[in-house]
PDB file of C-alpha atoms in Angstrom:
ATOM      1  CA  UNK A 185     146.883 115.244  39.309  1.00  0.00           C
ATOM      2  CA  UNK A 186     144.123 114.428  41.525  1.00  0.00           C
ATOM      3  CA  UNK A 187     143.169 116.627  44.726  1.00  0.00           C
ATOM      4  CA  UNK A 188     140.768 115.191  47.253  1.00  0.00           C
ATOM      5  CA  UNK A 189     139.040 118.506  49.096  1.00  0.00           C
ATOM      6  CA  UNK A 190     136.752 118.594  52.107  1.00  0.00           C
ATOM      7  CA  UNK A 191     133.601 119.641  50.749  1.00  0.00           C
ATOM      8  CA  UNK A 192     132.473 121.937  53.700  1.00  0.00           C
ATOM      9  CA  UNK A 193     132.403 125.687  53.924  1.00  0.00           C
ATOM     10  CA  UNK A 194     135.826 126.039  55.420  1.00  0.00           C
ATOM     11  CA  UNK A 195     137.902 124.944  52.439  1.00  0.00           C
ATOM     12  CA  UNK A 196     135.955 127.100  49.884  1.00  0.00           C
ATOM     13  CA  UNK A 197     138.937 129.858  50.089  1.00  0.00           C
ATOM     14  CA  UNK A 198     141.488 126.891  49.367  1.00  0.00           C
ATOM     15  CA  UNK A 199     139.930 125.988  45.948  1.00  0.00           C
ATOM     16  CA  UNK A 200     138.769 129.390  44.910  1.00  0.00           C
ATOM     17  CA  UNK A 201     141.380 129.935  42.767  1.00  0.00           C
ATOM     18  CA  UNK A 202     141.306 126.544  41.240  1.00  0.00           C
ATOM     19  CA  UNK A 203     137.416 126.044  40.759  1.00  0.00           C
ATOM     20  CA  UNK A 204     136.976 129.875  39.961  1.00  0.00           C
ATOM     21  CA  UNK A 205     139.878 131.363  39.341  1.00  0.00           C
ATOM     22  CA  UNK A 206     143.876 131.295  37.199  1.00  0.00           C
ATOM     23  CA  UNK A 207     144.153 128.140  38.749  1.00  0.00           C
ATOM     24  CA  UNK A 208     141.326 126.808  37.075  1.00  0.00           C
ATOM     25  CA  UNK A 209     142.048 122.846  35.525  1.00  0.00           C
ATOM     26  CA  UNK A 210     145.375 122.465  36.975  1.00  0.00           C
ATOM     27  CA  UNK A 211     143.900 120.057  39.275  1.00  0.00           C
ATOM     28  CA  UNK A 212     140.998 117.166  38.850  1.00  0.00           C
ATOM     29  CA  UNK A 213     139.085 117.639  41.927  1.00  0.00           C
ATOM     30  CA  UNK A 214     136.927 115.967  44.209  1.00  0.00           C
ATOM     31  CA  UNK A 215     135.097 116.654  47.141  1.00  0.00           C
ATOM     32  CA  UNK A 216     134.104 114.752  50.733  1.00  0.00           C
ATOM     33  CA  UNK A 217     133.785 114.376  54.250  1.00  0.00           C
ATOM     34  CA  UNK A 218     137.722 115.105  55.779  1.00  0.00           C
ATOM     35  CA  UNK A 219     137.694 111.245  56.243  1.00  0.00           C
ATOM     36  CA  UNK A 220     137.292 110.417  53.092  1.00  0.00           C
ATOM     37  CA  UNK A 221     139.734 112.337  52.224  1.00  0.00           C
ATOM     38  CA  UNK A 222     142.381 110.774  53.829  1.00  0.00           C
ATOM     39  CA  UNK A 223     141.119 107.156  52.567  1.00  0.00           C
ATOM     40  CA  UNK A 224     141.256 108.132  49.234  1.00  0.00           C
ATOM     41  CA  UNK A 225     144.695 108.810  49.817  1.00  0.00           C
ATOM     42  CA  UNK A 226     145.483 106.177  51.400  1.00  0.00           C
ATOM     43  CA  UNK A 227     144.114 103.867  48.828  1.00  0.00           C
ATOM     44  CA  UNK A 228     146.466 105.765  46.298  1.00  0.00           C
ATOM     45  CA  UNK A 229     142.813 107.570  44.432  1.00  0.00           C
ATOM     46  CA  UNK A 230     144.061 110.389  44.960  1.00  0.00           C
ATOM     47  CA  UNK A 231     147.580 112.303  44.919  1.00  0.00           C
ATOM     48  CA  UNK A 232     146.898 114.748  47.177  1.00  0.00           C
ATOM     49  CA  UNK A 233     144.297 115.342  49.914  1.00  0.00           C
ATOM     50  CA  UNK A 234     143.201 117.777  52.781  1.00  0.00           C
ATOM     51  CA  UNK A 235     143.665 115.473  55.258  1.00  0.00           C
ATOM     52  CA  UNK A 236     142.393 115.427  58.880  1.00  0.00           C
ATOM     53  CA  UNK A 237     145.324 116.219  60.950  1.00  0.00           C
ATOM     54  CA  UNK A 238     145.310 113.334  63.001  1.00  0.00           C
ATOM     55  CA  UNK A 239     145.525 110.927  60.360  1.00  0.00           C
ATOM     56  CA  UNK A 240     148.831 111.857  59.487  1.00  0.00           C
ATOM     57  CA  UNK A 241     150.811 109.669  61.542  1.00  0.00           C
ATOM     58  CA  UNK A 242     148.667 106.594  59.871  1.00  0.00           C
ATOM     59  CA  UNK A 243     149.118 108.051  56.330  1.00  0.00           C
ATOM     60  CA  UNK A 244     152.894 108.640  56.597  1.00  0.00           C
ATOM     61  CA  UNK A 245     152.447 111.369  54.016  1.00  0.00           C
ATOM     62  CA  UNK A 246     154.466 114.781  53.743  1.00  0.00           C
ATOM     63  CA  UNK A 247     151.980 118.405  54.187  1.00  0.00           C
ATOM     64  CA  UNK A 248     152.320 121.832  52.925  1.00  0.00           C
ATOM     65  CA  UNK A 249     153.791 123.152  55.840  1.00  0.00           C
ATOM     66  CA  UNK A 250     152.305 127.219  55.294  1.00  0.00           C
ATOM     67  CA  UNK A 251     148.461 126.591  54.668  1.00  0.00           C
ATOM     68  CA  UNK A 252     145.857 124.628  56.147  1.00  0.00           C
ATOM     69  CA  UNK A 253     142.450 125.042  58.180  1.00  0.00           C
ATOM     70  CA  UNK A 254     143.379 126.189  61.730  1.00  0.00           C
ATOM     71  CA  UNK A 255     142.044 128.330  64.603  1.00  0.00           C
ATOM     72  CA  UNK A 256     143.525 130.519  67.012  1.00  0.00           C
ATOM     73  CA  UNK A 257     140.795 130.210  69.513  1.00  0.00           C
ATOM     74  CA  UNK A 258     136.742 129.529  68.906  1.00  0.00           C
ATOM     75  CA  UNK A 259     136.464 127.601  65.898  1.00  0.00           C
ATOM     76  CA  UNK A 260     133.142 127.839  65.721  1.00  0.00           C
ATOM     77  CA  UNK A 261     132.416 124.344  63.845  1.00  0.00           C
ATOM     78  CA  UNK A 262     133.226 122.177  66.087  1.00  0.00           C
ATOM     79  CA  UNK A 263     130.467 122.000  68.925  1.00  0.00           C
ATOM     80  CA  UNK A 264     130.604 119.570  71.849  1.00  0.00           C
ATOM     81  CA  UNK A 265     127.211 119.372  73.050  1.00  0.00           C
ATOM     82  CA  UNK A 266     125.842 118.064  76.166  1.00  0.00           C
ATOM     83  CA  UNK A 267     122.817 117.232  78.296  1.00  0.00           C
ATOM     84  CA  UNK A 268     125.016 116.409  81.611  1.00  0.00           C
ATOM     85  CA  UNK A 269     128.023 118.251  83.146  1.00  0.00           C
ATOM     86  CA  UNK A 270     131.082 117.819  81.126  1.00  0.00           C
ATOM     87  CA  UNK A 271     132.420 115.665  83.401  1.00  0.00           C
ATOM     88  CA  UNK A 272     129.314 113.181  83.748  1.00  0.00           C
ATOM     89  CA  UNK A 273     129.591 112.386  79.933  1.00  0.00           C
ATOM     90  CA  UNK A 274     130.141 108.566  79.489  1.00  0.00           C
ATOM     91  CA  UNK A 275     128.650 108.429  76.153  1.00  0.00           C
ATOM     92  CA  UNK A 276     129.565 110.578  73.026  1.00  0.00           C
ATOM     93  CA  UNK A 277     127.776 110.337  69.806  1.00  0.00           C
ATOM     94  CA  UNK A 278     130.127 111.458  66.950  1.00  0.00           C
ATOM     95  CA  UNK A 279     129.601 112.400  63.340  1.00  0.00           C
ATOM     96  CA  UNK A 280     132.476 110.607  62.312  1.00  0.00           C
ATOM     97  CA  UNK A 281     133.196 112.786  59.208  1.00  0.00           C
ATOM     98  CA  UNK A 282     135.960 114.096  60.980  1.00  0.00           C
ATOM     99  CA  UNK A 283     139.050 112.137  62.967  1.00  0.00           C
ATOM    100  CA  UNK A 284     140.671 115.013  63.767  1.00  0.00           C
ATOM    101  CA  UNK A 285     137.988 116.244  66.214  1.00  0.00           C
ATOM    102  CA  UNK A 286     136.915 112.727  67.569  1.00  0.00           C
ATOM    103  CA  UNK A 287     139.977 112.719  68.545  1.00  0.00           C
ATOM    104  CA  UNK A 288     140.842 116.229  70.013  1.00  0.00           C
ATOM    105  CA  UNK A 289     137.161 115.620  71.938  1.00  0.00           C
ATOM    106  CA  UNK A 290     138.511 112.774  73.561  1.00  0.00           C
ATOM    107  CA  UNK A 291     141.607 114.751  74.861  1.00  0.00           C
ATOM    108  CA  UNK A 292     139.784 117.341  75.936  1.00  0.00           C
ATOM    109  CA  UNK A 293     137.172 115.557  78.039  1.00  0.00           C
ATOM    110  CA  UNK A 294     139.822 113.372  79.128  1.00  0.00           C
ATOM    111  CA  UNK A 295     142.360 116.495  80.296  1.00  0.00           C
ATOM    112  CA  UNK A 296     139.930 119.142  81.420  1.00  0.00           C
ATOM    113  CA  UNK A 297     136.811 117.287  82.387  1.00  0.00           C
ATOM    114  CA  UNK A 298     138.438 114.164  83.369  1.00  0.00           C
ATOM    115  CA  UNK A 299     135.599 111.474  81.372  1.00  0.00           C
ATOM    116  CA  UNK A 300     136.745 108.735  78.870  1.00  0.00           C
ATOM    117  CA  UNK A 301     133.012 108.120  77.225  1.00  0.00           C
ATOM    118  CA  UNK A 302     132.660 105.741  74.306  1.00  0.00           C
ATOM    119  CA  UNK A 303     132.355 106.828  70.878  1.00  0.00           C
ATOM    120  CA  UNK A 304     129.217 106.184  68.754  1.00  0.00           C
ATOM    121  CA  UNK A 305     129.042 107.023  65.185  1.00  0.00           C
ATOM    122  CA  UNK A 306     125.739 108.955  64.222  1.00  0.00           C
ATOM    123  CA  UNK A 307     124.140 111.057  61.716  1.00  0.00           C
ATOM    124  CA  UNK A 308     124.970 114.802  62.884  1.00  0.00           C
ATOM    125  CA  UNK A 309     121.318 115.156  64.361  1.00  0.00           C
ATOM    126  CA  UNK A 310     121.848 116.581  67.392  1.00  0.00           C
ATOM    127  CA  UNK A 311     118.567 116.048  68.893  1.00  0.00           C
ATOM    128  CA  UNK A 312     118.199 112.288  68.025  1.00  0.00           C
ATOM    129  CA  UNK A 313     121.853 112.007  68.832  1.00  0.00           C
ATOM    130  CA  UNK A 314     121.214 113.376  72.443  1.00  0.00           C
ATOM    131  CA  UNK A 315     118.109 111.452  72.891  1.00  0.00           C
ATOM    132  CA  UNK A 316     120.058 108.251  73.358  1.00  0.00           C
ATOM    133  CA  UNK A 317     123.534 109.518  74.216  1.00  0.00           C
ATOM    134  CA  UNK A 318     125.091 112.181  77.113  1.00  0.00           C
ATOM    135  CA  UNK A 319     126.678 114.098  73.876  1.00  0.00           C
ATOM    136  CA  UNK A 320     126.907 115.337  70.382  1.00  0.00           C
ATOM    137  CA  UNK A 321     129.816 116.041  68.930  1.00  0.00           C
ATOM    138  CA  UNK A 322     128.490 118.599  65.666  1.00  0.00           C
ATOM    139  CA  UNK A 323     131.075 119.656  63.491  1.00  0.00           C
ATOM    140  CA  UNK A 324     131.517 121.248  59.679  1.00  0.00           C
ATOM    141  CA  UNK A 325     128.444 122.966  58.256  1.00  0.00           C
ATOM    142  CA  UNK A 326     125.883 121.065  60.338  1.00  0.00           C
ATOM    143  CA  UNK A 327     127.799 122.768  63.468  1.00  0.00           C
ATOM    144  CA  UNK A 328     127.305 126.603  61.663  1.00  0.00           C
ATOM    145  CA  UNK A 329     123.341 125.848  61.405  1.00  0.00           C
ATOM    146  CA  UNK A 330     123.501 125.699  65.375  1.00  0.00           C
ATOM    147  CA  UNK A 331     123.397 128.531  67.057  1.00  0.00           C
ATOM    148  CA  UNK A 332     125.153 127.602  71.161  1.00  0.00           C
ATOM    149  CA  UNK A 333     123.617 130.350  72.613  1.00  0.00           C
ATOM    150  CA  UNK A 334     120.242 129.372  71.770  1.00  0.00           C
ATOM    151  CA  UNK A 335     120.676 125.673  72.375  1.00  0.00           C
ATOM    152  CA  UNK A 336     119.150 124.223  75.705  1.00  0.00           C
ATOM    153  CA  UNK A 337     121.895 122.085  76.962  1.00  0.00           C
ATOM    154  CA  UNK A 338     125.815 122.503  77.419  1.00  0.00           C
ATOM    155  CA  UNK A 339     127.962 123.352  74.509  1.00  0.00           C
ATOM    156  CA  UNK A 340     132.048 123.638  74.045  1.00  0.00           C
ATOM    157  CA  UNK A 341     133.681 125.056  71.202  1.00  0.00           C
ATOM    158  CA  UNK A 342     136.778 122.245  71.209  1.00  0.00           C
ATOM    159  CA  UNK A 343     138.900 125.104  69.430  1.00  0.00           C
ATOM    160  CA  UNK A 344     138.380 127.356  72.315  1.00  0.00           C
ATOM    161  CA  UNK A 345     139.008 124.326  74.668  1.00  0.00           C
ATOM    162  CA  UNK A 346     142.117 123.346  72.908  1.00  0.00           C
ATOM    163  CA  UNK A 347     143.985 127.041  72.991  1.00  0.00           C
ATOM    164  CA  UNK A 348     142.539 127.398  76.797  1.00  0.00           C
ATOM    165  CA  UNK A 349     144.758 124.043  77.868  1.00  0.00           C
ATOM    166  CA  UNK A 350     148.023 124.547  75.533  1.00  0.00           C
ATOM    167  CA  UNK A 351     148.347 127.798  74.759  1.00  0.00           C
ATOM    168  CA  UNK A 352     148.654 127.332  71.135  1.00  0.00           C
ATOM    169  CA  UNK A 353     146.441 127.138  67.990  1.00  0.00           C
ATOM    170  CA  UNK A 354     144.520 124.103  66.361  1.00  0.00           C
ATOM    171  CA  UNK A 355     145.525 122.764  63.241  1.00  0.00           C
ATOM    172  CA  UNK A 356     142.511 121.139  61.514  1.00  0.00           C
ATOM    173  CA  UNK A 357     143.476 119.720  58.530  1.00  0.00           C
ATOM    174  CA  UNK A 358     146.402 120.442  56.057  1.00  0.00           C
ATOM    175  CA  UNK A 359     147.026 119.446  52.299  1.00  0.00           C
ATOM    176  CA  UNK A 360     148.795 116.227  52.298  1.00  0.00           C
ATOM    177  CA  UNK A 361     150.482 113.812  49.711  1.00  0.00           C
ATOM    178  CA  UNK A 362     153.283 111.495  49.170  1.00  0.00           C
ATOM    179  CA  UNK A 363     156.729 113.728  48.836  1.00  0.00           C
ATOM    180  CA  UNK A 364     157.307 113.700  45.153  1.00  0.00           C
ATOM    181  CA  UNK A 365     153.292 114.961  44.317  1.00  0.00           C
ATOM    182  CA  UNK A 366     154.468 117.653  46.737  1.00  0.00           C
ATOM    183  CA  UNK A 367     156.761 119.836  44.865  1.00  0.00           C
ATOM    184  CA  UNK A 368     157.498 123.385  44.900  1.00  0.00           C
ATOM    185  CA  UNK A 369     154.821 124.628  41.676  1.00  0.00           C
ATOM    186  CA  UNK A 370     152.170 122.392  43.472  1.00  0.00           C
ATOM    187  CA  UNK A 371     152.744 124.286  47.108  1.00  0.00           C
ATOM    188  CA  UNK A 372     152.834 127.845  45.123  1.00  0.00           C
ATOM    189  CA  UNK A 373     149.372 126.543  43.211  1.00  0.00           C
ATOM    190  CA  UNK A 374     147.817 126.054  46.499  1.00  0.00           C
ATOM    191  CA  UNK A 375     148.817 129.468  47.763  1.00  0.00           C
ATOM    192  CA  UNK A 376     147.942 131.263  44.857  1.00  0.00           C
ATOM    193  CA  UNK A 377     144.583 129.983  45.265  1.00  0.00           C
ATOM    194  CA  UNK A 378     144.026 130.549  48.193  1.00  0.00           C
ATOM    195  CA  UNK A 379     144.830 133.754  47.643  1.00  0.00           C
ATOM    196  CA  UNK A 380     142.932 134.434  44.774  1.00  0.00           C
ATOM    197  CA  UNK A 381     140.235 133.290  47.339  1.00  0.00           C
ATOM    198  CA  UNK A 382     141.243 135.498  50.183  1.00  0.00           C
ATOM    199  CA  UNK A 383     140.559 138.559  48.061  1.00  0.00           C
ATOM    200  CA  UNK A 384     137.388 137.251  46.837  1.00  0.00           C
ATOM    201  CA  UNK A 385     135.506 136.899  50.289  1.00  0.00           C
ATOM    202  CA  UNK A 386     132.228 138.657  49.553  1.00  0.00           C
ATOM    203  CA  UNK A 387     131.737 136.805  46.758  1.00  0.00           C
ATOM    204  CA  UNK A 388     132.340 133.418  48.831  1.00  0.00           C
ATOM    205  CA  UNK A 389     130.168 134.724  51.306  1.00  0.00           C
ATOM    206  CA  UNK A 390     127.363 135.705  48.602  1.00  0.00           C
ATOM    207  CA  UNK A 391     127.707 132.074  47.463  1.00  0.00           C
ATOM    208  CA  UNK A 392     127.295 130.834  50.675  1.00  0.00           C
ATOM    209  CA  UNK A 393     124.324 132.405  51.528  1.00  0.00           C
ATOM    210  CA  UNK A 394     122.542 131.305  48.802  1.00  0.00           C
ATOM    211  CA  UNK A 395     124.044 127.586  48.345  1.00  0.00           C
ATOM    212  CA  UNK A 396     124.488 126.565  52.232  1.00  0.00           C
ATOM    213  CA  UNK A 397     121.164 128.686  53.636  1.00  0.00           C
ATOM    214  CA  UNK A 398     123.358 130.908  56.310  1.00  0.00           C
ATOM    215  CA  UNK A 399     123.839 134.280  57.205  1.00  0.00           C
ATOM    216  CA  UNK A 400     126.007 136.611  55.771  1.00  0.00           C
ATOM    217  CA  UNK A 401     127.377 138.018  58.885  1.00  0.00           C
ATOM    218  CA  UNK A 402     127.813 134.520  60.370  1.00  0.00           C
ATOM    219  CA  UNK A 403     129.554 133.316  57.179  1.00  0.00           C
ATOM    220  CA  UNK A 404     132.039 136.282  56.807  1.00  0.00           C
ATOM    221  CA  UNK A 405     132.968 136.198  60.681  1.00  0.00           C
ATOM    222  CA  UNK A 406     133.487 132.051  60.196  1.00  0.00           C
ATOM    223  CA  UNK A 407     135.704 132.332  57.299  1.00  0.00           C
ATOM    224  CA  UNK A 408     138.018 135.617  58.499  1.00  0.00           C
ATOM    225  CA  UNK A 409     138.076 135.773  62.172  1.00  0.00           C
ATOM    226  CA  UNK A 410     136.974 131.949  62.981  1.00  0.00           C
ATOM    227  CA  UNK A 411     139.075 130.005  60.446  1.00  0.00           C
ATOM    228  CA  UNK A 412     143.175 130.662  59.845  1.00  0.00           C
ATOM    229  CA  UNK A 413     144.204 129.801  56.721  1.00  0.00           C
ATOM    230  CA  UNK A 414     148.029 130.679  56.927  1.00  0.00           C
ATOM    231  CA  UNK A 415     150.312 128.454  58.936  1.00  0.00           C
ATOM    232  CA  UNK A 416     152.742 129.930  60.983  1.00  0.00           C
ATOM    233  CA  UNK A 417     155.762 128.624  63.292  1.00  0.00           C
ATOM    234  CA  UNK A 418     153.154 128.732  66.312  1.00  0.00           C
ATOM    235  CA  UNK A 419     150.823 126.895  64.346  1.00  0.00           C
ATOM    236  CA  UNK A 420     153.098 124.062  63.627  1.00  0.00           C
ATOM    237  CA  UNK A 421     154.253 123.909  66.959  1.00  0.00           C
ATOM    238  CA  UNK A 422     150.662 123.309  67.951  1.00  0.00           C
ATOM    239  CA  UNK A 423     150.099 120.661  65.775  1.00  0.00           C
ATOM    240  CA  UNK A 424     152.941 118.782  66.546  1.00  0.00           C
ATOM    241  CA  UNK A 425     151.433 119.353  69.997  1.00  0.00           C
ATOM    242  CA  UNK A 426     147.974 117.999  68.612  1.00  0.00           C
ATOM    243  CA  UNK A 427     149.913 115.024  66.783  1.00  0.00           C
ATOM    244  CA  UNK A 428     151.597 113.901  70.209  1.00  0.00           C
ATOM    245  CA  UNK A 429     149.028 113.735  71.915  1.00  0.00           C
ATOM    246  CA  UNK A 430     147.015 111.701  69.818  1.00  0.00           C
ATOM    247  CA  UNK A 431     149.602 109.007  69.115  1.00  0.00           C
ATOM    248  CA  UNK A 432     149.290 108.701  72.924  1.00  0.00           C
ATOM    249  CA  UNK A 433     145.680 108.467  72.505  1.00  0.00           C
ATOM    250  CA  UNK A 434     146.200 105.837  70.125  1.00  0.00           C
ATOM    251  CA  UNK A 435     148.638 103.910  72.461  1.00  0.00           C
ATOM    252  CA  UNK A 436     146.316 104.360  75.537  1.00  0.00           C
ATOM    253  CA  UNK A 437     143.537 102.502  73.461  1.00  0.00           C
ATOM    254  CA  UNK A 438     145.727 100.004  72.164  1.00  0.00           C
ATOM    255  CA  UNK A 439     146.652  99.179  75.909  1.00  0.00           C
TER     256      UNK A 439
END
C-alpha cells in the first residue's frame, strides 16, 4: 500500500515506527509538501495520505478519526507575519505548501482583524516575501527557523488565533484514504507507530538537531507541548468547526 507523508518535522513521530521501527515495510512511503499530499491522492498515486484538513471536503475521502497533527493553542509553525497592523493587511504572500493554513489565515484576518487581502504564492522567504507584500504567511520547518520574538515586524501564531476565537483546538492534517484502504489493521498500524515514536522522542529530537539544524530545546517543546498527536472528541468537534467554516470560505469566493 502506498502512504503519502508530509515531509516536515511534525509528522516524524507518525512514521517512526514504520521508517524505524516494528512497523518497518508495511507501507511504501513517500514524502512532500501537505499539498502534495492530498494531490497524490486525489490522482489515485497514492492509497493513503496525510492530508491537509481542509482539503477534505474536495477529496471526499474517509480519516482516521484518533490521530492526526493538531494544537491546543500556539502551534508554533504557523507564523502570520506582518509589516502593517493586522487589520491594514490587503496583501498576503503564502507558501502554498499548505491549504489548510491559507485557509485558516484567511478566516482569521477576516473574523478578528476584519481584512480580506489577496493571496500570492511565494517561496517561504520571509524577507523577500515582505518586501513586496503587507504579509508572510511561514509555516512547517521554515516557520521553526524563525524566532517571533526576535523578528522586527508583527507576528500571529494562527493556532493561538484559532483557539482564542472558538474555543477549541486546530486540527492540521489527518491520515486520509478512500474507506476500504482504511481498515481496522491499517488504523492500529498507524497508532502503533506513532507510538513506537512517542516513546522514542530524544532520539527524534537528536535526529533533528543534526538533520534540520535546530535546537534541541526548541525541537522537544515543538513536538510534545506544541504539536497533539492524539485526537480526541474536542478535537473533532473543532475540526468540524474548521471544516465549516471553510466550505463557507469556499462559497464566499465562489460568490
Amino acid at each position: 500500500m502506498r502512504v503519502s507523508a508530509v515531509s516536515y518535522l511534525n509528522t516524524w513521530p507518525l512514521v517512526w515506527g514504520f521508517l524505524y521501527g516494528p512497523g518497518r515495510g508495511i507501507f511504501d512511503f513517500q514524502f512532500d509538501l501537505p499539498a502534495r499530499c492530498a494531490d497524490a491522492l486525489a490522482a489515485r498515486e497514492v492509497d493513503i495520505g496525510l492530508v491537509p484538513c481542509a482539503e477534505l471536503d474536495r477529496l471526499e475521502m474517509d480519516f482516521v478519526p484518533h490521530l492526526g497533527i493538531a494544537c491546543e493553542g500556539a502551534v508554533r509553525s504557523i507564523l502570520l507575519i506582518s509589516k502593517v497592523p493586522f487589520g491594514e493587511i490587503r496583501s498576503l504572500a503564502a507558501d502554498a505548501g499548505s491549504r489548510t493554513s491559507v485557509a485558516l489565515a484567511r478566516m482569521i484576518l477576516e473574523a478578528r482583524y476584519g481584512c480580506s487581502p489577496e493571496i500570492h504564492s511565494r517561496a517561504p522567504r520571509v524577507e523577500e516575501m515582505l518586501r513586496e507584500f503587507d504579509a508572510a504567511l511561514i509555516i512547517g520547518d521554515p516557520a521553526l527557523h524563525l524566532d517571533p520574538a526576535a523578528l522586527p515586524w508583527r507576528t500571529l501564531d494562527l493556532g493561538a488565533e484559532w483557539t482564542a476565537w472558538t474555543g477549541l483546538p486546530m486540527v492540521f492534517a489527518v491520515w486520509a484514504g478512500r474507506r476500504e484502504a482504511l481498515s481496522g489493521d491499517v488504523a492500529a498500524a498507524f497508532m502503533a507507530s506513532y507510538q513506537w515514536g512517542r516513546e522514542r522522542t530524544g532520539e527524534i529530537v537528536d535526529r533533528a538537531v543534526a538533520e534540520r539544524n535546530l535546537s534541541a530545546d526548541l525541537v522537544r517543546k515543538y513536538l510534545t507541548h506544541h504539536i497533539v498527536y492524539e485526537l480526541s472528541e474536542r478535537h473533532l468537534e473543532g475540526l468540524d468547526l474548521f471544516r465549516q467554516r471553510a466550505r463557507e470560505l469556499e462559497a464566499a469566493v465562489r460568490v
